[in-house]
Short mmCIF file of C-alpha atoms and ligand atoms in Angstrom, two decimals:
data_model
loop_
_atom_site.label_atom_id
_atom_site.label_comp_id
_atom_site.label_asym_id
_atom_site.label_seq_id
_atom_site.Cartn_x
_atom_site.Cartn_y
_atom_site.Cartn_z
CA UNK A 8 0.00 0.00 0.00
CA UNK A 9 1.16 3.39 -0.67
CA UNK A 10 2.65 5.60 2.41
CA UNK A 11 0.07 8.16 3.45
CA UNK A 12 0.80 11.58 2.05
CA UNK A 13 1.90 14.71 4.29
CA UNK A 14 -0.33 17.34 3.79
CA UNK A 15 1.01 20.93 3.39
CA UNK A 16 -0.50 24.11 3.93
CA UNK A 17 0.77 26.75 1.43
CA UNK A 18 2.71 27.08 -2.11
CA UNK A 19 4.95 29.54 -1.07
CA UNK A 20 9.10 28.88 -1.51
CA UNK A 21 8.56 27.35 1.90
CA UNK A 22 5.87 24.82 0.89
CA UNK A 23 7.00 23.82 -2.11
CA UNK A 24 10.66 23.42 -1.23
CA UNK A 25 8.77 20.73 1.49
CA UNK A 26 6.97 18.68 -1.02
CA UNK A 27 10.76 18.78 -2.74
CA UNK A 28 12.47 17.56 -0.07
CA UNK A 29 10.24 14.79 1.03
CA UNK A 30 9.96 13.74 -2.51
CA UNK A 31 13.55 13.40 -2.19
CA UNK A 32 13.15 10.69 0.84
CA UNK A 33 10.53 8.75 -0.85
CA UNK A 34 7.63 10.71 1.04
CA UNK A 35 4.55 11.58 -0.99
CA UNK A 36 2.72 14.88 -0.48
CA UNK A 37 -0.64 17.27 -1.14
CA UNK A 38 0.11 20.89 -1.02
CA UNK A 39 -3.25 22.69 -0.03
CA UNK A 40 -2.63 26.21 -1.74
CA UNK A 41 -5.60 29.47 -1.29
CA UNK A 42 -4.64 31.34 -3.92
CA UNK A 43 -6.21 29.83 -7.28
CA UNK A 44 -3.03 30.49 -9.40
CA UNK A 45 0.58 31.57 -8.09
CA UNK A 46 1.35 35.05 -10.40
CA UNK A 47 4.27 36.78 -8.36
CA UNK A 48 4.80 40.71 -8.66
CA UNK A 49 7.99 42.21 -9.71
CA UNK A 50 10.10 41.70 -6.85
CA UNK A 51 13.70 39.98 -6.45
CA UNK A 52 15.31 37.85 -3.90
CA UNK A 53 18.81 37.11 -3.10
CA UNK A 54 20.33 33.68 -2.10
CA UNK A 55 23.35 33.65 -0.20
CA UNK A 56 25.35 30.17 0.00
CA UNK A 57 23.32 28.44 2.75
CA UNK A 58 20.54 28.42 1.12
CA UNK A 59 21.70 28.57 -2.75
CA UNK A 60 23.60 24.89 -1.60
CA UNK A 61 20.46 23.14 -0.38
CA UNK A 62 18.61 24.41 -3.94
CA UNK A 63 21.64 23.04 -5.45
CA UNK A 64 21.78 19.70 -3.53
CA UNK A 65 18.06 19.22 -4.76
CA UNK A 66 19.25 19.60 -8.54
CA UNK A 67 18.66 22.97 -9.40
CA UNK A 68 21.99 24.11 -9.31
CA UNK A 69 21.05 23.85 -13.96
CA UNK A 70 18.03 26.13 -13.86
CA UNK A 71 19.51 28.43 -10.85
CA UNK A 72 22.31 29.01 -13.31
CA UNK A 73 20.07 30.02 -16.37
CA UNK A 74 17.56 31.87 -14.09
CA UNK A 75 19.52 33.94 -12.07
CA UNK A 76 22.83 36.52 -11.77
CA UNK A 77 25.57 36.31 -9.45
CA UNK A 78 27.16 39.99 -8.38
CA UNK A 79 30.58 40.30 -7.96
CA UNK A 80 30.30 42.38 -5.31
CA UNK A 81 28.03 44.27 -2.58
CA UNK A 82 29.19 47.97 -1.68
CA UNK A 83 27.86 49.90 0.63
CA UNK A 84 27.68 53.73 0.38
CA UNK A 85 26.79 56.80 2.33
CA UNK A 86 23.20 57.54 1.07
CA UNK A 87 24.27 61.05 1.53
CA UNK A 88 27.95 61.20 0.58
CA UNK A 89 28.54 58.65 -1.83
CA UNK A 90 31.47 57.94 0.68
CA UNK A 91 32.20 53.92 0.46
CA UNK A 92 31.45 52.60 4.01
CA UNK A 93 31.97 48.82 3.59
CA UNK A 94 31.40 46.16 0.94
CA UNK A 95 32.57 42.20 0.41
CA UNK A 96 33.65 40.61 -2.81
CA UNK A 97 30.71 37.69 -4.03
CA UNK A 98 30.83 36.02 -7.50
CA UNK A 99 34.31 33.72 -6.99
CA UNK A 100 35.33 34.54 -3.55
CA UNK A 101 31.65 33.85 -2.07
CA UNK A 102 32.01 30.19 -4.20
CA UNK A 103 35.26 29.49 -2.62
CA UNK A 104 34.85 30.52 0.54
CA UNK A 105 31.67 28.89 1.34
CA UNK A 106 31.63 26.21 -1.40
CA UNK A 107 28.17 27.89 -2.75
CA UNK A 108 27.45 31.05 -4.86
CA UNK A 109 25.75 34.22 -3.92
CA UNK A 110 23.02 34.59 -6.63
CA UNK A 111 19.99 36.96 -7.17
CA UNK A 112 16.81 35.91 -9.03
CA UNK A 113 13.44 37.24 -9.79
CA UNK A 114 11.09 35.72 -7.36
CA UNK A 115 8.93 34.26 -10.02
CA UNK A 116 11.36 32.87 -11.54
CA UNK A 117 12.33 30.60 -8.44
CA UNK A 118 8.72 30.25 -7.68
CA UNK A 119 8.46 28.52 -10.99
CA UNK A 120 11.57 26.56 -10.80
CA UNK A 121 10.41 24.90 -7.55
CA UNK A 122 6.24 24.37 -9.39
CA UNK A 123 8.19 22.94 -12.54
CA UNK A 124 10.33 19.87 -10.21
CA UNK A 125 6.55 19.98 -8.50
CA UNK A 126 4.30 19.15 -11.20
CA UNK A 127 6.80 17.01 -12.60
CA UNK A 128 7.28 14.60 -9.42
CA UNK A 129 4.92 11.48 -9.66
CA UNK A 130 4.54 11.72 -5.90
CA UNK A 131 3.66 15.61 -5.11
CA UNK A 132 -0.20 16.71 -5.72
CA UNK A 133 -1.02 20.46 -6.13
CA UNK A 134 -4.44 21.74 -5.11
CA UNK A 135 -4.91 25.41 -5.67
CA UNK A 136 -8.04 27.56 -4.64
CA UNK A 137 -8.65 26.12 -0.91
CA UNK A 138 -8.00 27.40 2.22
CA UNK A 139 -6.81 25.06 5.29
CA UNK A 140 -9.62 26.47 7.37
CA UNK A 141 -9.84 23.60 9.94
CA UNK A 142 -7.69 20.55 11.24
CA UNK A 143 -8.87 17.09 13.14
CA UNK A 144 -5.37 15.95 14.56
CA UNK A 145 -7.13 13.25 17.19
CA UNK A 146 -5.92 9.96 15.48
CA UNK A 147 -2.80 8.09 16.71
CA UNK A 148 -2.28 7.55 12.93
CA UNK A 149 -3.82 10.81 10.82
CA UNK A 150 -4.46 14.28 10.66
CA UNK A 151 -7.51 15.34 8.95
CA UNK A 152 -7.77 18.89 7.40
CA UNK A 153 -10.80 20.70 5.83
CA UNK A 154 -10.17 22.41 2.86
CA UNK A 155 -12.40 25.11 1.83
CA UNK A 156 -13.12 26.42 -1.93
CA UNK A 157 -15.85 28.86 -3.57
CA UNK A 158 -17.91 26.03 -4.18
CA UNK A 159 -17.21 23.62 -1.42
CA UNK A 160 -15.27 21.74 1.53
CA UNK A 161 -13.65 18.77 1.44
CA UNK A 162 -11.93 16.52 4.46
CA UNK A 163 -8.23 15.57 3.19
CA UNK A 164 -6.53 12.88 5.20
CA UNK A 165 -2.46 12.34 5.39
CA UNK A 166 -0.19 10.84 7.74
CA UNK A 167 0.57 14.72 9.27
CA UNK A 168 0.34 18.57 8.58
CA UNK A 169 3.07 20.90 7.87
CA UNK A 170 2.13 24.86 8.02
CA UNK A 171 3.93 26.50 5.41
CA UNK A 172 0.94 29.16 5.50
CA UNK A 173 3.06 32.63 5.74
CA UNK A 174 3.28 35.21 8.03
CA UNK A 175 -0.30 35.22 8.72
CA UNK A 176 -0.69 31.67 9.65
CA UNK A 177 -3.87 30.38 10.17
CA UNK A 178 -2.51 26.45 10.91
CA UNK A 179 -0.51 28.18 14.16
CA UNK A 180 -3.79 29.63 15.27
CA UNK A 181 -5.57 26.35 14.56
CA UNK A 182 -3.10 24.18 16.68
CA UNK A 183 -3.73 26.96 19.72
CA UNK A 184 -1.55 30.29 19.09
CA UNK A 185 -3.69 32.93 17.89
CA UNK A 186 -0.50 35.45 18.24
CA UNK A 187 -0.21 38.57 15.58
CA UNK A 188 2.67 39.49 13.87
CA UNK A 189 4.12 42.68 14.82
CA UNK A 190 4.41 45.61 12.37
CA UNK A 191 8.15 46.98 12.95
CA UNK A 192 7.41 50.37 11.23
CA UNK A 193 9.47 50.06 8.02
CA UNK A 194 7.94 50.35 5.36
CA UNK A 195 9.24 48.75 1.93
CA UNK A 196 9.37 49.73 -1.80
CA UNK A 197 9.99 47.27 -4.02
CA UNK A 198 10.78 48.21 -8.31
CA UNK A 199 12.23 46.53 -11.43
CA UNK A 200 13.91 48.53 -14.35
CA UNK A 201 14.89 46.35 -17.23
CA UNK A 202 18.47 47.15 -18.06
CA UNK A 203 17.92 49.28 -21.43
CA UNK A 204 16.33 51.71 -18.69
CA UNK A 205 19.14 51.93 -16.04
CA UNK A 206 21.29 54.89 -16.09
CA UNK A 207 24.35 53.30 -18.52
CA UNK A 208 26.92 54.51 -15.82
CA UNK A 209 25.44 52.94 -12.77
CA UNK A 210 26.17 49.17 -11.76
CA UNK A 211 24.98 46.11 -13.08
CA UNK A 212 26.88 43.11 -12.11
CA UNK A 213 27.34 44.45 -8.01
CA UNK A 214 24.49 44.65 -5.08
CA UNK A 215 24.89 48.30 -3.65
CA UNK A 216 23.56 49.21 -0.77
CA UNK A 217 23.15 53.17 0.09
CA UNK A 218 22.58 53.83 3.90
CA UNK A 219 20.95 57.06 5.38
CA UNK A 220 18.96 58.42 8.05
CA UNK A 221 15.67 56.17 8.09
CA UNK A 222 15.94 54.56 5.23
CA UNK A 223 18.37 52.48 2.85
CA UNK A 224 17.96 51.90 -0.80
CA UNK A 225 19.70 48.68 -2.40
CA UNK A 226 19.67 47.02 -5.66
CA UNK A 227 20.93 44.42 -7.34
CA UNK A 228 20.85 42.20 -11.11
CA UNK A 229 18.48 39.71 -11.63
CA UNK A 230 17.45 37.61 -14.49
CA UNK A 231 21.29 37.21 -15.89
CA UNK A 232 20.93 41.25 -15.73
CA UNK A 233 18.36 41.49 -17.69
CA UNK A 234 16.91 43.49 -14.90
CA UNK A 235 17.37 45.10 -11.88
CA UNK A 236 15.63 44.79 -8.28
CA UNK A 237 15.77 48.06 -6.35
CA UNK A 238 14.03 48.18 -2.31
CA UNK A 239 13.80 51.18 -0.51
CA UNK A 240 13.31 51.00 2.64
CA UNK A 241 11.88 53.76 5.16
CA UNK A 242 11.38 54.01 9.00
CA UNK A 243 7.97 55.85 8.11
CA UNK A 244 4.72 55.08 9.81
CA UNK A 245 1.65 52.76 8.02
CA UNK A 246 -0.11 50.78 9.69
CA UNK A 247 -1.68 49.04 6.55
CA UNK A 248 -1.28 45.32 7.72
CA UNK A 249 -1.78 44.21 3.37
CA UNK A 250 0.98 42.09 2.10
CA UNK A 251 1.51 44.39 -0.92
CA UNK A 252 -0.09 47.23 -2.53
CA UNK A 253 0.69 49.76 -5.28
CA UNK A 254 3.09 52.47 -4.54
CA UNK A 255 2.97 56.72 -5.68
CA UNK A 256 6.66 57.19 -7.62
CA UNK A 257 6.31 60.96 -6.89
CA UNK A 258 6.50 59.71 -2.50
CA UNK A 259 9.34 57.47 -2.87
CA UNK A 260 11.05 60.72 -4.89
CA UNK A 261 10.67 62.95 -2.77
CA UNK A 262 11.57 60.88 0.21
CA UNK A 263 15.11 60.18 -1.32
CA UNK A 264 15.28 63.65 -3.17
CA UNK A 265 18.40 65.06 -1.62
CA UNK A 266 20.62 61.82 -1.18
CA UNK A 267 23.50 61.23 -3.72
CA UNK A 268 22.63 61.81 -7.45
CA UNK A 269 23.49 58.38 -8.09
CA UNK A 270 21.18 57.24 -5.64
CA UNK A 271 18.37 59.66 -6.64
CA UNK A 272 18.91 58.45 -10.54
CA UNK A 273 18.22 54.12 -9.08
CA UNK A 274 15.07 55.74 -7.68
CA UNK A 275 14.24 57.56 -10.54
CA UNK A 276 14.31 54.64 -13.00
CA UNK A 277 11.60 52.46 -11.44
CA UNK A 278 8.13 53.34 -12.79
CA UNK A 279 6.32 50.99 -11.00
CA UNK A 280 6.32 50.55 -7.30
CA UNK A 281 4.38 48.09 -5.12
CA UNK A 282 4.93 48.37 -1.23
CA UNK A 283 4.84 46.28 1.44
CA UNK A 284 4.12 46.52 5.31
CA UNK A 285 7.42 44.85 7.33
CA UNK A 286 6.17 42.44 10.01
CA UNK A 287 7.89 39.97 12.04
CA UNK A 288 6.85 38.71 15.75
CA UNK A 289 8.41 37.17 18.88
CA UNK A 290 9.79 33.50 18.32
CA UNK A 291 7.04 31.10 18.57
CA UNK A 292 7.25 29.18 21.47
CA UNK A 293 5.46 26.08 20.11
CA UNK A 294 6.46 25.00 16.50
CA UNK A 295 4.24 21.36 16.65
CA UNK A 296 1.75 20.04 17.99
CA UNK A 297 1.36 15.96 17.83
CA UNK A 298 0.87 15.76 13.83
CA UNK A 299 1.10 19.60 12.79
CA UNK A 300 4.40 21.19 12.72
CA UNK A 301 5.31 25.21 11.32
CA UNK A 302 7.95 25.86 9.08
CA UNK A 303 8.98 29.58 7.23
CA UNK A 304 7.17 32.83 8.16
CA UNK A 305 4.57 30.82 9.66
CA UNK A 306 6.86 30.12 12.74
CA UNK A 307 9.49 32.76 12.29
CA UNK A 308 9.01 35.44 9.67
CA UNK A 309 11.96 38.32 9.42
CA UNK A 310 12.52 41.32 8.91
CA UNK A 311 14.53 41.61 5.06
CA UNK A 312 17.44 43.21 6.22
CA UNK A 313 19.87 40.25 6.06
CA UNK A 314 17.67 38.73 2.72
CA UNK A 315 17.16 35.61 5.29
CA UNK A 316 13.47 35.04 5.09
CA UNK A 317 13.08 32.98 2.52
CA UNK A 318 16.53 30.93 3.08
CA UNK A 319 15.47 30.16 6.74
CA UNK A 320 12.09 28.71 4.78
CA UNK A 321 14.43 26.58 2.63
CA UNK A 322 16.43 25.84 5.26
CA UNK A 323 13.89 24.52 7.40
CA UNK A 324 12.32 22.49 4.37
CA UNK A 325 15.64 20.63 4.35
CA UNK A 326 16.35 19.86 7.99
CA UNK A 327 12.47 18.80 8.76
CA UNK A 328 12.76 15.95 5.57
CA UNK A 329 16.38 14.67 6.42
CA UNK A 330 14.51 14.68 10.64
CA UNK A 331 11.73 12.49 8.75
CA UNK A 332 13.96 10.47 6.91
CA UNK A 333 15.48 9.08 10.04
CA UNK A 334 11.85 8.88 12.20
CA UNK A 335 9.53 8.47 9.25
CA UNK A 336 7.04 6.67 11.27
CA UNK A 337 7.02 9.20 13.93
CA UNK A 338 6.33 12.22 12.73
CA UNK A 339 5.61 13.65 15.88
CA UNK A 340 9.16 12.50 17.11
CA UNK A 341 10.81 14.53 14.20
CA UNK A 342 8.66 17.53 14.29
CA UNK A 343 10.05 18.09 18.25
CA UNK A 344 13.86 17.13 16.71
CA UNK A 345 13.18 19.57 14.31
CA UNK A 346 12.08 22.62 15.70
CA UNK A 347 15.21 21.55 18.44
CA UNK A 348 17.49 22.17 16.11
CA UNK A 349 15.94 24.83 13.85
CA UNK A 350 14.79 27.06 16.94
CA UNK A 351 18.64 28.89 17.98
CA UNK A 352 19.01 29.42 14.70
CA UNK A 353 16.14 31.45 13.48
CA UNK A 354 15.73 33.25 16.45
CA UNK A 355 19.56 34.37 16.15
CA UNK A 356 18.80 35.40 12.14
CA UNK A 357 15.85 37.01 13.40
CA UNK A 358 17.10 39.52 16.01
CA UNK A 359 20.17 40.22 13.89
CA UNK A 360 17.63 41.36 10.98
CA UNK A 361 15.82 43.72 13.63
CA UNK A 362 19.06 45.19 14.62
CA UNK A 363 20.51 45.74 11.12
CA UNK A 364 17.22 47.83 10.52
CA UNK A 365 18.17 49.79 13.67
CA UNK A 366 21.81 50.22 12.12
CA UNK A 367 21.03 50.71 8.53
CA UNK A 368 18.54 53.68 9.77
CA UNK A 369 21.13 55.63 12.32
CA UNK A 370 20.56 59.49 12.08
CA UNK A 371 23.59 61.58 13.32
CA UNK A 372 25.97 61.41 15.73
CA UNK A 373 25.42 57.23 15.74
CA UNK A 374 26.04 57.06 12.18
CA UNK A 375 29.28 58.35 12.11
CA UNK A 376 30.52 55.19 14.56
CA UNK A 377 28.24 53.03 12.59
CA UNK A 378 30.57 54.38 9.47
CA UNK A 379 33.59 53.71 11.36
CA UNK A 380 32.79 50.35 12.45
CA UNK A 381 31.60 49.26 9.11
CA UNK A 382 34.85 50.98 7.44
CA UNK A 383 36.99 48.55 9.33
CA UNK A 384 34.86 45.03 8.88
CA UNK A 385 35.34 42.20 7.02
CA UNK A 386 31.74 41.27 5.56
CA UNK A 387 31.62 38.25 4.56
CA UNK A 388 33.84 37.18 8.14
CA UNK A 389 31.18 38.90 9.89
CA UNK A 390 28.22 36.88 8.33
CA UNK A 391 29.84 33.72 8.30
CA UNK A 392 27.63 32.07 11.03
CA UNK A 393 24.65 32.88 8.16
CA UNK A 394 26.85 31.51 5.13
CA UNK A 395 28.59 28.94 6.25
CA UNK A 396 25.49 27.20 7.70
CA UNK A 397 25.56 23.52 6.96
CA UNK A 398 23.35 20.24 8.01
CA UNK A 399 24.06 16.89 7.45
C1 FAD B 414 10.77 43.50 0.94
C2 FAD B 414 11.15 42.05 1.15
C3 FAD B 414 12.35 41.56 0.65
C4 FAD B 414 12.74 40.23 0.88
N1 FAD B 414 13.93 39.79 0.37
C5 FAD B 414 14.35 38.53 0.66
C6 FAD B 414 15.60 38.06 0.17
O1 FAD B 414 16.34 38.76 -0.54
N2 FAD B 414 16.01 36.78 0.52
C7 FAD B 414 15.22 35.95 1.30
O2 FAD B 414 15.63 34.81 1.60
N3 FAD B 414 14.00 36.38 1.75
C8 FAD B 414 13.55 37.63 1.45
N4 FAD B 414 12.32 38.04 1.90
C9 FAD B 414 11.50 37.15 2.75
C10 FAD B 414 10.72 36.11 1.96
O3 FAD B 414 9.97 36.70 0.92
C11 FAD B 414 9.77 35.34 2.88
O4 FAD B 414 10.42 35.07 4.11
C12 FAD B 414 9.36 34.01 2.24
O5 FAD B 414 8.62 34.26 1.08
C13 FAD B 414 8.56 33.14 3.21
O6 FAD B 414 8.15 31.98 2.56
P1 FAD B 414 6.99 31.06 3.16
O7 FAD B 414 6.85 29.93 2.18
O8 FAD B 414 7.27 30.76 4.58
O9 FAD B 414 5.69 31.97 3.17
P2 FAD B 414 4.89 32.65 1.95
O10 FAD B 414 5.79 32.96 0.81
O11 FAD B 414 4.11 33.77 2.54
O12 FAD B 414 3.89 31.51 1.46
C14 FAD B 414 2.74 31.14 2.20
C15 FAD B 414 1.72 30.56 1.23
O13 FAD B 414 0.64 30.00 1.98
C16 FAD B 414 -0.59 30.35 1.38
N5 FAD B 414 -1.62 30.29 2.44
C17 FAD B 414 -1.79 31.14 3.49
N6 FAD B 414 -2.78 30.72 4.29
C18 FAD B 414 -3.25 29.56 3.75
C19 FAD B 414 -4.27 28.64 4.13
N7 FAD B 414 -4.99 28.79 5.27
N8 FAD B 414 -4.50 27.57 3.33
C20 FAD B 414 -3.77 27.36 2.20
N9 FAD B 414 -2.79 28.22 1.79
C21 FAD B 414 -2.53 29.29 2.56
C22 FAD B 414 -0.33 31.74 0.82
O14 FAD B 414 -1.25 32.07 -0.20
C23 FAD B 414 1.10 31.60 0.30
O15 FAD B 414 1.15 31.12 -1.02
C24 FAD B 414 11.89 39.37 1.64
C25 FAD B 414 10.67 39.84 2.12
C26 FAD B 414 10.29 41.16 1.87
C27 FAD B 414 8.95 41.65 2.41
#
């Protein structure tokens, strides 16, 4: 008889990288997905070597390579000045370093490298258009979710749950934490240019990133350079809780008007903006519950300013399959090794995104020790315990 299948709420990177990675050990799956077609906006997302290893490991390392650009370098500049405050070499030296590249891709386009391995693995089913909106977990042996559509609900049995569900998580509320994320008063702006519309003279194989008081701009190649992915972010407050929403060019502008030309030109370029809220929340203190476990911004969502969020997803994809393959008929058993070894972790990543907002933002007098510090670091040293990360 075929194994039972896990049952996953949510399509996201998180989500699908699960149904991956259990694939991988022989473990079928049903991804349970609201939305009733996955159309990402313009937005980009960067992959530093922890993470860019496990997609690698799982065979994209081919498709990463024709999907996405690798930088040679991030620089970091005075939003004001221009002065150079810090920077780290990426391309080779992030490859041999760390054993793994430092790549930046269009969202969509890793979105639809992970649906592409999904709809083409015998063992992974995709159901879009219904919600998770209750779960049965009383059997010794099952967990029984209703899944809601337009139309109608339907009971879907598998051998356990995983919550891949997102920031707003309704599987964490349904296993007994009704907790809200926290809006952290940034607010960020998120615009592609395609390359024939970037000013010729500034850079498109490097990630800069400007700094200045309350807000940082950085962008970065995507799509082989094809395009590239500019965020602004600002310390202004809105307390719209939507995940994204269209942004006024003539606000972002104004709000960057007198930093340095060459920042003012990257701002300048975008036409279209879409902006987003910036939650995150206080670790969760329970990631399971018998046959449900949490995984991604369901358990720990982050701020973006160490481009973690969706690695620590990945991440956590990987360690909860390899915890399965060694207690695969105890789910409950891995779910509680799992979240043991994933919890340090993500709550380190996490409070070291807060506090890079907090430095990226400094107004003067703290900015000119921030400057100071940053002028004598060695990046890539510094985020080592990020990069280097490794489980076997
Ligand atoms: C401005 C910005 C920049 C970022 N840049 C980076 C970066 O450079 N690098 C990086 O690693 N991360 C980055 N991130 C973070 C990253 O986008 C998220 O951490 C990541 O997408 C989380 O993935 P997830 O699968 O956990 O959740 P999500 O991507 O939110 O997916 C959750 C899915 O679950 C579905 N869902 C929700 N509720 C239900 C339900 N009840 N039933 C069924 N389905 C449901 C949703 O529709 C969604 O498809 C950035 C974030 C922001 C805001």
């Amino acid at each position: 008889m075929p194994d039972s299948p896990f049952l996953i709420a949510g399509a996201g990177i998180g989500g699908l990288t699960s149904a991956l990675a259990l694939a991988r050990i022989g473990q079928p799956s049903i991804i349970v997905e609201q939305r009733t077609r996955i159309d990402d906006i313009g937005a980009g997302i960067q992959l530093s070597p922890n993470v860019s290893r496990i997609l690698i490991e799982l065979g994209f390392g081919p498709a990463l390579a024709k999907a996405a650009a690798e930088p040679k370098q991030l620089l970091i500049r005075s939003g004001k000045s221009g002065k150079i405050l810090g920077g780290m070499a990426l391309g080779d030296a992030m490859r041999n370093q760390y054993g793994a590249p430092y790549l930046t891709i269009h969202r969509a386009d890793l979105q639809t490298i992970l649906l592409d391995a999904v709809r083409g693995s015998d063992a992974i089913r995709l159901a879009f258009g219904r919600t998770v909106a209750a779960i049965d977990d009383n059997s010794q042996m099952s967990v029984t979710i209703r899944c809601d559509s337009q139309s109608a609900s339907e009971n879907v049995t598998g051998k356990a749950l995983i919550g891949a569900d997102g920031l707003w998580s309704n599987v964490a509320r349904l296993i007994g934490d009704p907790s809200k994320p926290e809006f952290r008063k940034h607010i960020a702006w998120r615009g592609l240019v395609a390359r024939k519309d970037w000013p010729a003279d500034l850079p498109t194989n490097e990630t800069r990133l400007w700094l200045g008081p309350g807000a940082h701009l950085v962008h970065y190649p995507i799509r082989r350079g094809e395009f590239i992915n500019l965020v602004a972010v600002t310390s202004d407050i809105d307390n719209a809780p939507g995940w994204s929403r269209a942004g006024e060019p003539s606000m972002i502008q104004k709000r960057f008007a007198r930093w340095h030309p060459d920042a003012v030109r990257a701002i300048h370029a975008v036409s279209e903006w879409t902006i987003w809220s910036l939650f995150d929340r206080a670790p969760r203190k329970a990631w399971s519950d018998n046959r449900v476990v949490l995984l991604g911004d369901a358990v720990h969502p982050v701020l973006p300013f160490l481009a973690q969020g969706a690695a620590l997803a990945i991440e956590d994809a990987y360690v909860l399959s390899t915890e399965l393959s060694k207690k695969p008929d105890d789910p409950s058993a891995a779910f509680t090794a799992y979240a043991d070894i994933r919890k340090p972790r993500t709550s380190k990543v996490q409070a070291a995104a807060r506090r890079n907002g907090d430095i990226y933002h400094m107004r003067w007098p703290l900015s000119m020790g921030r400057d100071f510090t940053m002028s004598r670091m060695t990046f890539a040293d510094h985020y080592s315990w990020i990069y280097d990360w490794r489980y076997v």
